[in-house]
Amino acid sequence: AQKITQTQPGMFVQEKEAVTLDCTYDTSDPSYGLFWYKQPSSGEMIFLIYQGSYDQQNATEGRYSLNFQKARKSANLVISASQLGDSAMYFCAMSYISNTGNQFYFGTGTSLTVIP
Amino acid sequence: DTEVTQTPKHLVMGMTNKKSLKCEQHMGHRAMYWYKQKAKKPPELMFVYSYEKLSINESVPSRFSPECPNSSLLNLHLHALQPEDSALYLCASSQALAGNYEQYFGPGTRLTVT
């Protein structure tokens, strides 16, 4: 069963504007983690931000913030003041503890293009 | 230092060749991972090592053989690959297998099988 859903295959944003990338998840486990990664065309997966299921406040890291709505099971990434270097593939991921250990599931990704 | 290194960056090999991919981290992480990623797709988990022991093998064909010689090193031995095995191979590490820890990825090896 699919556990992470990213419904936006591609997004465009004007430079210096904010953009929201959507992510919804499905789990019955009370303890889980939500992550966002950026993957430029070079291929490296760059960790951006983390939100734990028990965290009361939304995570923020510089221009990145995670809009965590637990009841809706959504964990959207907000990028403020977009820059040309933000153009990349963005993956939402969830970790949860299975009987074999920590399992990591990735969404299908959103391709973000920043327009000058 | 949150760096995971991978060598080589690019690899072209024939279907009868034997080659190895190497991954290294010096963050003291005790869990290490191999992923396969096709273009415009999310990474697919292949193997997980925890404390140098193989913990998860996601039904990967035997032509891929992982090895964890010590807590900092992870190898992936390749033999008799098929053209459909061409992909980006990503290594990652995390603090431990138990717990919701972020994974840190290396730059990947772009593999082409001819």
Short mmCIF file of C-alpha atoms in Angstrom, two decimals:
data_model
loop_
_atom_site.label_atom_id
_atom_site.label_comp_id
_atom_site.label_asym_id
_atom_site.label_seq_id
_atom_site.Cartn_x
_atom_site.Cartn_y
_atom_site.Cartn_z
CA ALA A 1 0.00 0.00 0.00
CA GLN A 2 1.27 3.43 -0.86
CA LYS A 3 2.26 5.30 2.25
CA ILE A 4 3.44 8.64 0.91
CA THR A 5 1.61 10.65 -1.74
CA GLN A 6 2.89 13.66 -3.64
CA THR A 7 0.19 14.80 -6.05
CA GLN A 8 2.16 17.50 -7.88
CA PRO A 9 4.48 15.97 -10.50
CA GLY A 10 5.70 19.44 -11.50
CA MET A 11 5.52 22.93 -10.05
CA PHE A 12 6.66 26.36 -11.25
CA VAL A 13 7.37 29.37 -9.05
CA GLN A 14 8.61 32.87 -9.74
CA GLU A 15 11.95 33.74 -8.21
CA LYS A 16 11.59 35.36 -4.74
CA GLU A 17 8.06 33.99 -4.32
CA ALA A 18 7.03 31.28 -1.84
CA VAL A 19 5.92 27.82 -2.94
CA THR A 20 4.20 24.92 -1.17
CA LEU A 21 4.90 21.32 -2.11
CA ASP A 22 2.22 18.89 -0.98
CA CYS A 23 2.72 15.61 0.84
CA THR A 24 0.21 13.31 2.49
CA TYR A 25 0.97 10.09 4.30
CA ASP A 26 -0.76 7.05 5.65
CA THR A 27 0.29 5.11 8.72
CA SER A 28 -1.36 3.66 11.79
CA ASP A 29 1.89 3.74 13.73
CA PRO A 30 1.89 6.52 16.39
CA SER A 31 5.65 7.02 16.09
CA TYR A 32 6.97 8.13 12.74
CA GLY A 33 9.16 10.73 11.14
CA LEU A 34 8.57 12.88 8.10
CA PHE A 35 11.40 14.16 5.94
CA TRP A 36 11.93 16.29 2.88
CA TYR A 37 14.84 15.79 0.51
CA LYS A 38 16.03 17.84 -2.44
CA GLN A 39 17.62 16.13 -5.43
CA PRO A 40 19.28 18.40 -8.01
CA SER A 41 20.10 17.09 -11.46
CA SER A 42 23.52 16.05 -10.13
CA GLY A 43 21.78 13.23 -8.26
CA GLU A 44 22.68 13.77 -4.62
CA MET A 45 19.79 13.55 -2.17
CA ILE A 46 20.07 16.51 0.20
CA PHE A 47 18.29 16.34 3.55
CA LEU A 48 16.24 19.51 4.14
CA ILE A 49 13.96 19.16 7.13
CA TYR A 50 12.50 16.69 9.63
CA GLN A 51 9.24 16.54 11.61
CA GLY A 52 8.59 13.96 14.29
CA SER A 53 5.09 12.68 14.87
CA TYR A 54 5.14 13.87 18.49
CA ASP A 55 6.54 17.30 17.73
CA GLN A 56 4.13 20.03 18.75
CA GLN A 57 5.59 22.76 16.61
CA ASN A 58 6.18 22.86 12.87
CA ALA A 59 9.80 22.35 11.89
CA THR A 60 11.73 25.20 10.29
CA GLU A 61 15.19 25.31 8.73
CA GLY A 62 16.14 28.60 7.18
CA ARG A 63 13.89 29.18 4.15
CA TYR A 64 12.26 25.77 4.60
CA SER A 65 9.32 25.10 6.85
CA LEU A 66 7.13 22.05 7.22
CA ASN A 67 3.38 22.61 7.58
CA PHE A 68 2.48 19.57 9.71
CA GLN A 69 -1.23 18.83 10.03
CA LYS A 70 -1.41 15.56 11.91
CA ALA A 71 -5.16 15.06 11.77
CA ARG A 72 -5.11 15.49 7.99
CA LYS A 73 -1.92 13.41 7.72
CA SER A 74 -0.20 16.05 5.66
CA ALA A 75 3.34 17.40 5.79
CA ASN A 76 3.68 20.10 3.19
CA LEU A 77 7.01 21.80 2.50
CA VAL A 78 7.01 25.57 2.22
CA ILE A 79 9.98 27.24 0.54
CA SER A 80 10.08 30.98 1.05
CA ALA A 81 11.86 33.49 -1.20
CA SER A 82 12.58 30.95 -3.95
CA GLN A 83 15.97 31.03 -5.60
CA LEU A 84 17.10 29.69 -8.98
CA GLY A 85 19.16 27.08 -7.15
CA ASP A 86 15.97 25.65 -5.66
CA SER A 87 15.10 24.11 -9.02
CA ALA A 88 15.27 20.37 -8.34
CA MET A 89 13.27 17.26 -7.57
CA TYR A 90 11.78 17.23 -4.06
CA PHE A 91 10.91 14.00 -2.27
CA CYS A 92 8.79 13.61 0.83
CA ALA A 93 9.67 10.56 2.92
CA MET A 94 8.35 8.84 6.00
CA SER A 95 10.09 6.58 8.43
CA TYR A 96 8.39 4.24 10.82
CA ILE A 97 9.49 1.31 12.94
CA SER A 98 8.60 -2.08 11.50
CA ASN A 99 9.48 -5.49 12.92
CA THR A 100 12.64 -5.42 10.75
CA GLY A 101 13.68 -1.95 11.89
CA ASN A 102 13.34 1.55 10.58
CA GLN A 103 11.63 1.57 7.15
CA PHE A 104 11.91 4.60 4.91
CA TYR A 105 9.28 5.29 2.26
CA PHE A 106 9.61 7.93 -0.44
CA GLY A 107 6.87 9.71 -2.34
CA THR A 108 7.00 9.95 -6.13
CA GLY A 109 8.51 13.41 -6.01
CA THR A 110 7.71 16.91 -7.26
CA SER A 111 9.86 18.63 -9.86
CA LEU A 112 10.19 22.31 -8.96
CA THR A 113 11.29 24.90 -11.51
CA VAL A 114 12.10 28.43 -10.37
CA ILE A 115 11.51 31.01 -13.10
CA PRO A 116 13.72 34.12 -13.18
CA ASP B 1 30.78 16.39 9.02
CA THR B 2 27.63 14.97 7.41
CA GLU B 3 29.37 13.53 4.38
CA VAL B 4 28.82 10.21 2.72
CA THR B 5 31.23 9.50 -0.12
CA GLN B 6 30.73 7.12 -3.00
CA THR B 7 33.10 5.86 -5.66
CA PRO B 8 33.13 5.72 -8.59
CA LYS B 9 30.86 8.56 -9.72
CA HIS B 10 30.24 6.89 -13.06
CA LEU B 11 30.64 3.28 -14.12
CA VAL B 12 30.11 1.60 -17.47
CA MET B 13 30.29 -2.17 -17.46
CA GLY B 14 29.48 -5.06 -19.74
CA MET B 15 27.14 -7.85 -18.78
CA THR B 16 30.01 -10.23 -18.09
CA ASN B 17 32.05 -7.84 -15.95
CA LYS B 18 32.53 -7.87 -12.18
CA LYS B 19 32.74 -4.49 -10.48
CA SER B 20 32.21 -3.00 -7.04
CA LEU B 21 30.67 0.20 -5.73
CA LYS B 22 32.11 1.70 -2.57
CA CYS B 23 30.49 3.87 0.10
CA GLU B 24 32.12 5.45 3.16
CA GLN B 25 30.93 7.54 6.11
CA HIS B 26 32.75 8.79 9.20
CA MET B 27 29.80 10.07 11.19
CA GLY B 28 29.71 7.07 13.53
CA HIS B 29 26.43 5.96 11.99
CA ARG B 30 25.52 2.33 12.63
CA ALA B 31 22.97 1.86 9.82
CA MET B 32 23.89 1.94 6.15
CA TYR B 33 21.70 1.55 3.09
CA TRP B 34 21.86 0.84 -0.64
CA TYR B 35 19.19 2.28 -2.91
CA LYS B 36 18.58 1.99 -6.64
CA GLN B 37 17.01 4.95 -8.43
CA LYS B 38 15.73 5.07 -11.99
CA ALA B 39 15.31 8.41 -13.75
CA LYS B 40 12.44 10.54 -12.40
CA LYS B 41 11.50 7.86 -9.85
CA PRO B 42 11.98 7.71 -6.08
CA PRO B 43 14.82 5.65 -4.64
CA GLU B 44 14.06 1.97 -4.09
CA LEU B 45 15.56 0.32 -1.04
CA MET B 46 17.84 -2.65 -1.79
CA PHE B 47 19.76 -3.51 1.37
CA VAL B 48 20.11 -2.30 4.94
CA TYR B 49 22.99 -2.99 7.30
CA SER B 50 22.75 -2.42 11.02
CA TYR B 51 25.90 -2.77 13.14
CA GLU B 52 27.61 -4.37 10.13
CA LYS B 53 25.00 -7.09 9.85
CA LEU B 54 22.57 -7.40 6.96
CA SER B 55 19.15 -6.51 8.34
CA ILE B 56 17.01 -6.03 5.26
CA ASN B 57 17.29 -7.51 1.78
CA GLU B 58 14.42 -6.31 -0.36
CA SER B 59 14.35 -9.39 -2.64
CA VAL B 60 17.26 -8.12 -4.69
CA PRO B 61 18.66 -10.48 -7.39
CA SER B 62 21.81 -12.34 -6.41
CA ARG B 63 23.83 -10.54 -9.09
CA PHE B 64 23.96 -7.74 -6.47
CA SER B 65 26.00 -8.71 -3.42
CA PRO B 66 26.42 -6.30 -0.50
CA GLU B 67 29.27 -6.30 1.96
CA CYS B 68 29.94 -4.29 5.10
CA PRO B 69 33.63 -4.79 6.05
CA ASN B 70 33.45 -2.36 8.99
CA SER B 71 31.21 0.29 10.48
CA SER B 72 32.39 2.97 8.03
CA LEU B 73 32.40 1.06 4.77
CA LEU B 74 29.72 -0.44 2.58
CA ASN B 75 30.35 -2.17 -0.74
CA LEU B 76 28.06 -3.40 -3.46
CA HIS B 77 29.55 -6.12 -5.65
CA LEU B 78 28.12 -6.41 -9.15
CA HIS B 79 28.31 -9.45 -11.40
CA ALA B 80 26.53 -10.46 -14.59
CA LEU B 81 24.26 -7.42 -14.59
CA GLN B 82 21.53 -6.76 -17.12
CA PRO B 83 20.94 -3.54 -19.09
CA GLU B 84 17.84 -2.86 -16.96
CA ASP B 85 20.14 -2.59 -13.93
CA SER B 86 21.40 0.71 -15.32
CA ALA B 87 20.47 3.33 -12.72
CA LEU B 88 21.77 5.69 -10.07
CA TYR B 89 22.91 3.74 -7.01
CA LEU B 90 22.71 5.71 -3.80
CA CYS B 91 24.30 4.89 -0.49
CA ALA B 92 22.95 6.38 2.73
CA SER B 93 23.65 6.19 6.43
CA SER B 94 21.73 7.02 9.58
CA GLN B 95 22.52 7.10 13.27
CA ALA B 96 20.77 3.80 13.89
CA LEU B 97 18.19 1.49 12.39
CA ALA B 98 15.80 1.80 15.33
CA GLY B 99 14.41 5.30 15.54
CA ASN B 100 13.21 8.00 13.20
CA TYR B 101 16.61 9.29 12.14
CA GLU B 102 17.31 11.19 8.96
CA GLN B 103 19.34 9.42 6.35
CA TYR B 104 22.32 11.13 4.80
CA PHE B 105 22.97 10.25 1.18
CA GLY B 106 26.09 10.09 -0.91
CA PRO B 107 26.30 11.61 -4.40
CA GLY B 108 25.57 8.29 -6.04
CA THR B 109 27.15 6.14 -8.73
CA ARG B 110 25.62 6.34 -12.19
CA LEU B 111 25.83 2.83 -13.55
CA THR B 112 25.40 1.94 -17.22
CA VAL B 113 25.29 -1.71 -18.23
CA THR B 114 26.01 -2.34 -21.90
#
